[in-house]
GROMACS .gro file of C-alpha atoms in nm:
model
  372
    1MET     CA    1  -1.253 -18.890  -6.694
    2THR     CA    2  -1.022 -18.667  -6.501
    3LEU     CA    3  -1.003 -18.297  -6.520
    4ASP     CA    4  -0.666 -18.169  -6.576
    5LEU     CA    5  -0.661 -17.852  -6.374
    6ALA     CA    6  -0.341 -17.749  -6.434
    7ALA     CA    7  -0.471 -17.653  -6.775
    8PHE     CA    8  -0.646 -17.365  -6.615
    9SER     CA    9  -0.349 -17.240  -6.416
   10PRO     CA   10  -0.288 -16.887  -6.453
   11ARG     CA   11   0.090 -16.936  -6.576
   12ARG     CA   12  -0.041 -17.194  -6.835
   13LEU     CA   13  -0.306 -16.947  -6.955
   14ALA     CA   14  -0.033 -16.664  -6.963
   15GLN     CA   15   0.201 -16.922  -7.185
   16ARG     CA   16  -0.106 -17.002  -7.431
   17LEU     CA   17  -0.199 -16.597  -7.486
   18GLY     CA   18   0.179 -16.550  -7.512
   19GLU     CA   19   0.193 -16.785  -7.806
   20GLY     CA   20   0.329 -16.630  -8.138
   21ILE     CA   21   0.350 -16.280  -7.917
   22ASP     CA   22   0.664 -16.055  -8.081
   23GLY     CA   23   0.776 -15.861  -7.760
   24PRO     CA   24   0.935 -15.599  -7.901
   25LEU     CA   25   0.646 -15.556  -8.154
   26LEU     CA   26   0.381 -15.584  -7.868
   27ALA     CA   27   0.568 -15.347  -7.653
   28LEU     CA   28   0.627 -15.086  -7.900
   29SER     CA   29   0.230 -15.039  -7.982
   30LEU     CA   30   0.105 -15.063  -7.637
   31CYS     CA   31   0.356 -14.754  -7.573
   32LEU     CA   32   0.205 -14.562  -7.876
   33ALA     CA   33  -0.147 -14.672  -7.795
   34ALA     CA   34  -0.035 -14.514  -7.434
   35LEU     CA   35   0.050 -14.223  -7.534
   36GLY     CA   36  -0.233 -14.196  -7.731
   37LEU     CA   37  -0.496 -14.279  -7.479
   38ALA     CA   38  -0.317 -13.987  -7.285
   39THR     CA   39  -0.326 -13.735  -7.554
   40LEU     CA   40  -0.675 -13.800  -7.634
   41PHE     CA   41  -0.776 -13.764  -7.280
   42SER     CA   42  -0.636 -13.395  -7.335
   43ALA     CA   43  -0.790 -13.347  -7.664
   44SER     CA   44  -1.120 -13.474  -7.561
   45TYR     CA   45  -1.134 -13.293  -7.187
   46GLU     CA   46  -1.504 -13.211  -7.306
   47ASN     CA   47  -1.590 -13.530  -7.402
   48PRO     CA   48  -1.418 -13.797  -7.187
   49GLY     CA   49  -1.652 -14.116  -7.326
   50ARG     CA   50  -1.443 -14.087  -7.579
   51VAL     CA   51  -1.107 -14.182  -7.377
   52THR     CA   52  -1.351 -14.504  -7.266
   53ALA     CA   53  -1.427 -14.597  -7.583
   54GLN     CA   54  -1.081 -14.608  -7.731
   55VAL     CA   55  -0.989 -14.859  -7.450
   56ALA     CA   56  -1.275 -15.014  -7.587
   57ASN     CA   57  -1.132 -15.031  -7.973
   58LEU     CA   58  -0.766 -15.108  -7.810
   59ALA     CA   59  -0.944 -15.430  -7.669
   60VAL     CA   60  -1.106 -15.553  -8.001
   61ALA     CA   61  -0.796 -15.450  -8.146
   62LEU     CA   62  -0.563 -15.695  -7.950
   63ALA     CA   63  -0.832 -15.967  -7.942
   64ALA     CA   64  -0.766 -15.919  -8.323
   65MET     CA   65  -0.365 -15.886  -8.348
   66TRP     CA   66  -0.350 -16.233  -8.093
   67LEU     CA   67  -0.586 -16.421  -8.384
   68MET     CA   68  -0.396 -16.330  -8.642
   69ALA     CA   69  -0.044 -16.378  -8.478
   70GLN     CA   70  -0.175 -16.762  -8.448
   71ILE     CA   71  -0.266 -16.822  -8.806
   72PRO     CA   72   0.039 -16.935  -9.037
   73PRO     CA   73   0.146 -16.667  -9.337
   74GLN     CA   74   0.025 -16.967  -9.551
   75THR     CA   75  -0.309 -16.960  -9.498
   76LEU     CA   76  -0.356 -16.623  -9.493
   77MET     CA   77  -0.211 -16.646  -9.853
   78ARG     CA   78  -0.535 -16.869  -9.906
   79PHE     CA   79  -0.795 -16.576  -9.833
   80ALA     CA   80  -0.592 -16.321 -10.030
   81VAL     CA   81  -0.826 -16.395 -10.330
   82PRO     CA   82  -1.144 -16.351 -10.164
   83ALA     CA   83  -1.057 -16.097  -9.924
   84TYR     CA   84  -0.978 -15.867 -10.251
   85LEU     CA   85  -1.272 -15.955 -10.401
   86VAL     CA   86  -1.509 -15.880 -10.099
   87GLY     CA   87  -1.281 -15.591 -10.050
   88LEU     CA   88  -1.407 -15.501 -10.425
   89ALA     CA   89  -1.720 -15.566 -10.376
   90LEU     CA   90  -1.772 -15.388 -10.056
   91LEU     CA   91  -1.635 -15.075 -10.200
   92ILE     CA   92  -1.884 -15.132 -10.509
   93ALA     CA   93  -2.136 -15.143 -10.294
   94VAL     CA   94  -2.063 -14.804 -10.126
   95ALA     CA   95  -2.071 -14.629 -10.432
   96LEU     CA   96  -2.390 -14.755 -10.477
   97ALA     CA   97  -2.559 -14.766 -10.185
   98GLY     CA   98  -2.314 -14.570  -9.907
   99GLU     CA   99  -2.440 -14.346  -9.625
  100VAL     CA  100  -2.318 -13.989  -9.751
  101VAL     CA  101  -2.127 -13.786  -9.458
  102ASN     CA  102  -1.987 -13.428  -9.441
  103GLY     CA  103  -1.996 -13.482  -9.853
  104ALA     CA  104  -1.821 -13.804  -9.898
  105ARG     CA  105  -1.998 -14.173  -9.951
  106ARG     CA  106  -1.783 -14.369  -9.720
  107TRP     CA  107  -1.966 -14.613  -9.512
  108LEU     CA  108  -2.153 -14.911  -9.517
  109HIS     CA  109  -2.460 -14.987  -9.239
  110VAL     CA  110  -2.406 -15.355  -9.096
  111GLY     CA  111  -2.660 -15.409  -8.842
  112VAL     CA  112  -2.661 -15.156  -8.538
  113THR     CA  113  -2.303 -14.998  -8.643
  114ARG     CA  114  -2.117 -14.884  -8.962
  115PHE     CA  115  -1.778 -14.915  -9.108
  116GLN     CA  116  -1.546 -14.761  -9.386
  117PRO     CA  117  -1.508 -15.056  -9.623
  118SER     CA  118  -1.183 -14.886  -9.798
  119GLU     CA  119  -1.021 -15.008  -9.486
  120VAL     CA  120  -1.023 -15.362  -9.566
  121MET     CA  121  -0.827 -15.244  -9.890
  122LYS     CA  122  -0.531 -15.167  -9.681
  123LEU     CA  123  -0.459 -15.534  -9.563
  124ALA     CA  124  -0.622 -15.726  -9.875
  125LEU     CA  125  -0.446 -15.565 -10.163
  126PRO     CA  126  -0.116 -15.633 -10.012
  127MET     CA  127  -0.215 -16.017  -9.952
  128MET     CA  128  -0.349 -15.997 -10.294
  129LEU     CA  129  -0.068 -15.885 -10.448
  130ALA     CA  130   0.159 -16.084 -10.245
  131TRP     CA  131  -0.018 -16.368 -10.325
  132TYR     CA  132  -0.003 -16.288 -10.701
  133PHE     CA  133   0.402 -16.259 -10.752
  134HIS     CA  134   0.436 -16.559 -10.540
  135LYS     CA  135   0.242 -16.732 -10.795
  136HIS     CA  136   0.462 -16.614 -11.065
  137GLU     CA  137   0.784 -16.541 -10.858
  138ALA     CA  138   1.016 -16.796 -11.082
  139THR     CA  139   0.875 -16.637 -11.394
  140LEU     CA  140   0.823 -16.274 -11.288
  141ARG     CA  141   0.804 -16.048 -11.652
  142MET     CA  142   0.616 -15.691 -11.706
  143ARG     CA  143   0.309 -15.805 -11.795
  144ASP     CA  144   0.289 -15.930 -11.395
  145PHE     CA  145   0.394 -15.630 -11.310
  146ALA     CA  146   0.091 -15.507 -11.529
  147VAL     CA  147  -0.149 -15.688 -11.425
  148ALA     CA  148  -0.042 -15.592 -11.042
  149ALA     CA  149  -0.079 -15.247 -11.117
  150LEU     CA  150  -0.438 -15.286 -11.261
  151LEU     CA  151  -0.519 -15.492 -10.925
  152LEU     CA  152  -0.404 -15.172 -10.747
  153ALA     CA  153  -0.595 -14.930 -10.988
  154LEU     CA  154  -0.913 -15.050 -10.935
  155PRO     CA  155  -0.979 -15.003 -10.585
  156VAL     CA  156  -0.775 -14.646 -10.498
  157LEU     CA  157  -1.021 -14.530 -10.814
  158LEU     CA  158  -1.333 -14.657 -10.594
  159ILE     CA  159  -1.154 -14.486 -10.270
  160ALA     CA  160  -1.078 -14.191 -10.453
  161ARG     CA  161  -1.418 -14.136 -10.595
  162GLN     CA  162  -1.602 -14.149 -10.249
  163PRO     CA  163  -1.411 -13.910 -10.235
  164ASP     CA  164  -1.128 -14.009  -9.997
  165LEU     CA  165  -0.794 -13.935 -10.105
  166GLY     CA  166  -0.638 -14.005  -9.756
  167THR     CA  167  -0.733 -14.337  -9.752
  168ALA     CA  168  -0.658 -14.355 -10.149
  169VAL     CA  169  -0.326 -14.262 -10.081
  170LEU     CA  170  -0.281 -14.515  -9.800
  171VAL     CA  171  -0.383 -14.814 -10.021
  172ALA     CA  172  -0.191 -14.652 -10.325
  173ALA     CA  173   0.159 -14.675 -10.098
  174VAL     CA  174   0.079 -14.993  -9.946
  175GLY     CA  175   0.011 -15.160 -10.294
  176PHE     CA  176   0.328 -14.979 -10.457
  177TYR     CA  177   0.575 -15.124 -10.172
  178VAL     CA  178   0.461 -15.441 -10.268
  179ILE     CA  179   0.553 -15.425 -10.605
  180PHE     CA  180   0.871 -15.245 -10.566
  181PHE     CA  181   1.004 -15.549 -10.320
  182ALA     CA  182   0.874 -15.791 -10.583
  183GLY     CA  183   1.170 -15.669 -10.814
  184ILE     CA  184   1.023 -15.392 -11.049
  185GLY     CA  185   1.323 -15.252 -11.233
  186TRP     CA  186   1.450 -14.897 -11.184
  187ARG     CA  187   1.399 -14.776 -11.546
  188VAL     CA  188   0.996 -14.856 -11.489
  189LEU     CA  189   1.001 -14.650 -11.172
  190VAL     CA  190   1.145 -14.344 -11.346
  191GLY     CA  191   0.897 -14.397 -11.626
  192ILE     CA  192   0.637 -14.417 -11.413
  193GLY     CA  193   0.719 -14.109 -11.233
  194VAL     CA  194   0.767 -13.913 -11.575
  195LEU     CA  195   0.417 -14.025 -11.698
  196GLY     CA  196   0.278 -13.935 -11.287
  197VAL     CA  197   0.435 -13.584 -11.382
  198ALA     CA  198   0.230 -13.563 -11.733
  199ALA     CA  199  -0.049 -13.680 -11.585
  200LEU     CA  200  -0.070 -13.413 -11.342
  201PHE     CA  201  -0.258 -13.133 -11.566
  202PRO     CA  202  -0.520 -13.383 -11.623
  203LEU     CA  203  -0.575 -13.491 -11.278
  204TRP     CA  204  -0.562 -13.153 -11.179
  205GLY     CA  205  -0.948 -13.113 -11.368
  206MET     CA  206  -1.058 -13.440 -11.158
  207LEU     CA  207  -0.993 -13.325 -10.845
  208HIS     CA  208  -1.277 -13.146 -10.642
  209ASP     CA  209  -1.280 -12.828 -10.545
  210TYR     CA  210  -1.242 -12.867 -10.197
  211GLN     CA  211  -0.901 -13.078 -10.274
  212ARG     CA  212  -0.773 -12.823 -10.503
  213ARG     CA  213  -0.811 -12.583 -10.236
  214ARG     CA  214  -0.601 -12.795  -9.976
  215ILE     CA  215  -0.325 -12.803 -10.227
  216LEU     CA  216  -0.346 -12.457 -10.344
  217THR     CA  217  -0.293 -12.337  -9.930
  218LEU     CA  218  -0.029 -12.530  -9.850
  219ILE     CA  219   0.107 -12.307 -10.078
  220ASP     CA  220  -0.008 -12.023  -9.918
  221PRO     CA  221  -0.233 -12.091  -9.611
  222SER     CA  222  -0.255 -11.717  -9.529
  223GLN     CA  223  -0.462 -11.642  -9.876
  224ASP     CA  224  -0.782 -11.826  -9.658
  225PRO     CA  225  -0.696 -11.814  -9.297
  226LEU     CA  226  -1.068 -11.829  -9.189
  227GLY     CA  227  -1.136 -12.150  -9.431
  228ALA     CA  228  -0.907 -12.454  -9.602
  229GLY     CA  229  -0.597 -12.279  -9.465
  230TYR     CA  230  -0.718 -12.294  -9.118
  231HIS     CA  231  -0.648 -12.627  -9.008
  232THR     CA  232  -0.282 -12.562  -9.121
  233ILE     CA  233  -0.215 -12.222  -8.968
  234GLN     CA  234  -0.372 -12.330  -8.632
  235SER     CA  235  -0.188 -12.681  -8.609
  236THR     CA  236   0.113 -12.532  -8.695
  237ILE     CA  237   0.065 -12.279  -8.436
  238ALA     CA  238   0.035 -12.581  -8.167
  239VAL     CA  239   0.340 -12.762  -8.287
  240GLY     CA  240   0.554 -12.446  -8.263
  241SER     CA  241   0.452 -12.283  -7.913
  242GLY     CA  242   0.554 -12.656  -7.744
  243GLY     CA  243   0.901 -12.604  -7.791
  244ILE     CA  244   1.160 -12.830  -7.650
  245THR     CA  245   0.956 -12.939  -7.372
  246GLY     CA  246   0.613 -12.852  -7.397
  247LYS     CA  247   0.356 -12.686  -7.227
  248GLY     CA  248   0.218 -12.968  -7.002
  249TRP     CA  249   0.019 -13.246  -7.005
  250LEU     CA  250  -0.328 -13.081  -6.995
  251HIS     CA  251  -0.189 -12.759  -7.027
  252GLY     CA  252  -0.225 -12.719  -7.397
  253THR     CA  253  -0.366 -12.380  -7.488
  254GLN     CA  254  -0.411 -12.407  -7.839
  255THR     CA  255  -0.613 -12.723  -7.741
  256HIS     CA  256  -0.821 -12.639  -7.477
  257LEU     CA  257  -0.945 -12.288  -7.606
  258GLU     CA  258  -1.012 -12.505  -7.897
  259PHE     CA  259  -0.814 -12.380  -8.197
  260ILE     CA  260  -0.703 -12.736  -8.310
  261PRO     CA  261  -0.970 -12.855  -8.540
  262GLU     CA  262  -1.006 -13.233  -8.558
  263ARG     CA  263  -0.804 -13.264  -8.243
  264HIS     CA  264  -0.886 -13.619  -8.155
  265THR     CA  265  -0.831 -13.754  -8.440
  266ASP     CA  266  -0.633 -13.650  -8.786
  267PHE     CA  267  -0.500 -13.330  -8.611
  268ILE     CA  268  -0.403 -13.496  -8.259
  269PHE     CA  269  -0.017 -13.477  -8.337
  270ALA     CA  270  -0.049 -13.100  -8.284
  271VAL     CA  271  -0.198 -13.169  -7.929
  272PHE     CA  272   0.111 -13.415  -7.895
  273SER     CA  273   0.351 -13.148  -7.996
  274GLU     CA  274   0.180 -12.857  -7.806
  275GLU     CA  275   0.208 -13.022  -7.459
  276PHE     CA  276   0.500 -13.260  -7.501
  277GLY     CA  277   0.711 -13.029  -7.698
  278LEU     CA  278   1.027 -13.142  -7.914
  279VAL     CA  279   1.113 -13.404  -7.649
  280GLY     CA  280   0.770 -13.559  -7.679
  281ASN     CA  281   0.822 -13.571  -8.074
  282LEU     CA  282   1.176 -13.716  -8.081
  283ILE     CA  283   1.038 -14.006  -7.835
  284LEU     CA  284   0.752 -14.055  -8.073
  285LEU     CA  285   0.926 -14.091  -8.346
  286ALA     CA  286   1.203 -14.287  -8.218
  287LEU     CA  287   0.915 -14.533  -8.124
  288TYR     CA  288   0.800 -14.578  -8.444
  289THR     CA  289   1.154 -14.595  -8.555
  290LEU     CA  290   1.224 -14.867  -8.359
  291LEU     CA  291   0.830 -15.027  -8.463
  292ILE     CA  292   0.924 -14.974  -8.891
  293ALA     CA  293   1.300 -15.159  -8.788
  294ARG     CA  294   1.184 -15.435  -8.644
  295GLY     CA  295   0.908 -15.468  -8.868
  296LEU     CA  296   1.146 -15.463  -9.172
  297MET     CA  297   1.374 -15.718  -8.961
  298ILE     CA  298   1.092 -15.953  -8.970
  299ALA     CA  299   1.015 -15.898  -9.348
  300ALA     CA  300   1.400 -15.948  -9.385
  301ASN     CA  301   1.394 -16.331  -9.219
  302ALA     CA  302   1.039 -16.435  -9.374
  303ALA     CA  303   1.069 -16.765  -9.475
  304THR     CA  304   0.870 -16.746  -9.817
  305PHE     CA  305   0.835 -16.500 -10.077
  306TYR     CA  306   0.460 -16.368  -9.986
  307ALA     CA  307   0.553 -16.350  -9.635
  308ARG     CA  308   0.814 -16.126  -9.727
  309LEU     CA  309   0.626 -15.875  -9.945
  310LEU     CA  310   0.333 -15.905  -9.700
  311ALA     CA  311   0.546 -15.788  -9.399
  312ALA     CA  312   0.727 -15.482  -9.622
  313ALA     CA  313   0.402 -15.366  -9.699
  314VAL     CA  314   0.233 -15.397  -9.356
  315THR     CA  315   0.560 -15.214  -9.184
  316LEU     CA  316   0.574 -14.971  -9.470
  317MET     CA  317   0.229 -14.892  -9.395
  318PHE     CA  318   0.288 -14.774  -9.068
  319PHE     CA  319   0.573 -14.537  -9.210
  320THR     CA  320   0.318 -14.419  -9.465
  321TYR     CA  321   0.031 -14.308  -9.199
  322ALA     CA  322   0.297 -14.148  -8.972
  323PHE     CA  323   0.480 -13.962  -9.235
  324VAL     CA  324   0.202 -13.844  -9.406
  325ASN     CA  325  -0.004 -13.741  -9.066
  326MET     CA  326   0.266 -13.530  -8.937
  327GLY     CA  327   0.328 -13.398  -9.288
  328MET     CA  328   0.011 -13.230  -9.314
  329VAL     CA  329  -0.021 -13.104  -8.953
  330SER     CA  330   0.330 -12.936  -8.991
  331GLY     CA  331   0.223 -12.767  -9.302
  332ILE     CA  332   0.466 -12.951  -9.560
  333LEU     CA  333   0.187 -13.173  -9.697
  334PRO     CA  334  -0.189 -13.099  -9.792
  335VAL     CA  335  -0.455 -13.223  -9.533
  336VAL     CA  336  -0.605 -13.548  -9.679
  337GLY     CA  337  -0.726 -13.725  -9.380
  338VAL     CA  338  -0.503 -13.961  -9.256
  339PRO     CA  339  -0.479 -14.048  -8.880
  340LEU     CA  340  -0.163 -14.084  -8.651
  341PRO     CA  341  -0.110 -14.486  -8.633
  342PHE     CA  342  -0.221 -14.614  -8.277
  343ILE     CA  343  -0.234 -14.266  -8.146
  344SER     CA  344  -0.602 -14.075  -8.349
  345TYR     CA  345  -0.910 -14.184  -8.206
  346GLY     CA  346  -1.108 -14.460  -8.408
  347GLY     CA  347  -1.186 -14.821  -8.368
  348THR     CA  348  -1.157 -14.893  -8.731
  349ALA     CA  349  -0.786 -14.800  -8.804
  350LEU     CA  350  -0.652 -14.894  -8.471
  351LEU     CA  351  -0.848 -15.216  -8.584
  352THR     CA  352  -0.684 -15.205  -8.919
  353LEU     CA  353  -0.347 -15.152  -8.729
  354PHE     CA  354  -0.325 -15.404  -8.504
  355ILE     CA  355  -0.410 -15.690  -8.740
  356GLY     CA  356  -0.092 -15.566  -8.954
  357VAL     CA  357   0.091 -15.640  -8.628
  358GLY     CA  358  -0.076 -15.964  -8.590
  359ILE     CA  359   0.036 -16.027  -8.951
  360LEU     CA  360   0.417 -15.907  -8.845
  361MET     CA  361   0.393 -16.181  -8.567
  362SER     CA  362   0.273 -16.407  -8.769
  363VAL     CA  363   0.508 -16.401  -9.020
  364HIS     CA  364   0.812 -16.356  -8.715
  365ARG     CA  365   0.678 -16.690  -8.563
  366HIS     CA  366   0.638 -16.884  -8.906
  367ARG     CA  367   1.012 -16.796  -9.029
  368ARG     CA  368   1.079 -17.163  -9.085
  369LEU     CA  369   0.919 -17.355  -9.327
  370VAL     CA  370   0.971 -17.641  -9.106
  371GLN     CA  371   0.903 -17.606  -8.742
  372THR     CA  372   1.119 -17.740  -8.504
   0.00000   0.00000   0.00000
């Protein structure tokens, strides 16, 4: 038996690592992650260890992306139901025995670390709904959409109960995307919209006090400038003070005088806007637009109904992350605690996002039912 040393050559290793990797998706994701590290360095000048931790998070996320890119969508489909059921079980475990942090029960301890089970649902829910619609593709009826709505409502209600309104919005949105692309009629959507408006009044009574304050201060942040309106006021000041070209990297006064709250996580867009200005924001928007366009192109060319629904939902998840975060930092949406995709500090969200990128790569790699 002879050992083939050529199999371990750098060229062969690079080819193996490059299998299934979509160049444009990887380049766009890494560009966003690089901007995130640069902004995090400025936002966390008092705690440089965060940058090191985020680099480690990025390495883990890239490894997970590569693994997902190697798994065919048909194989992912087999895990859709178990993933959904495990996600529901974890959410129930959080409700019963989760750790309370800042008044919210969102975390579970696993060994020496903790994680948010709600993050699992950002991918498990679209996988489950895509599987369900794929199974009933030939005979889709209104009752199938009703079942899908129930499958969507269960995790959303459990997450909202924690309370975690931001994640609940994201999970609801990504589930809705699957239902929409499955072919639900416009009349039904209009009816749902009317019911949604009618439900606003009873839902208002179900909101927590801090959630009501966030919505009211969106209309007039100045009514509580040192309390519920503080985040919105300071972030909009930072965004506006950046001007056309920004104050320069590491020179953001709102950032370094510590006026911006949660500047390394939910409000990192305010740091970016202050230091890089309108020009930087346009570059950031261009990167997100190209990433979303690439994802939708992959979804349009998917080989199966399941892969098409899953790829479209994952792609629009990126859009929802960015839109909600930029909207709340700019003062046009309530503060709901949604990170800026690929930019904000945090390992769990970054892992979820890169797993989503890996799913898109898998769909693109297996865009033909019969590989040549």
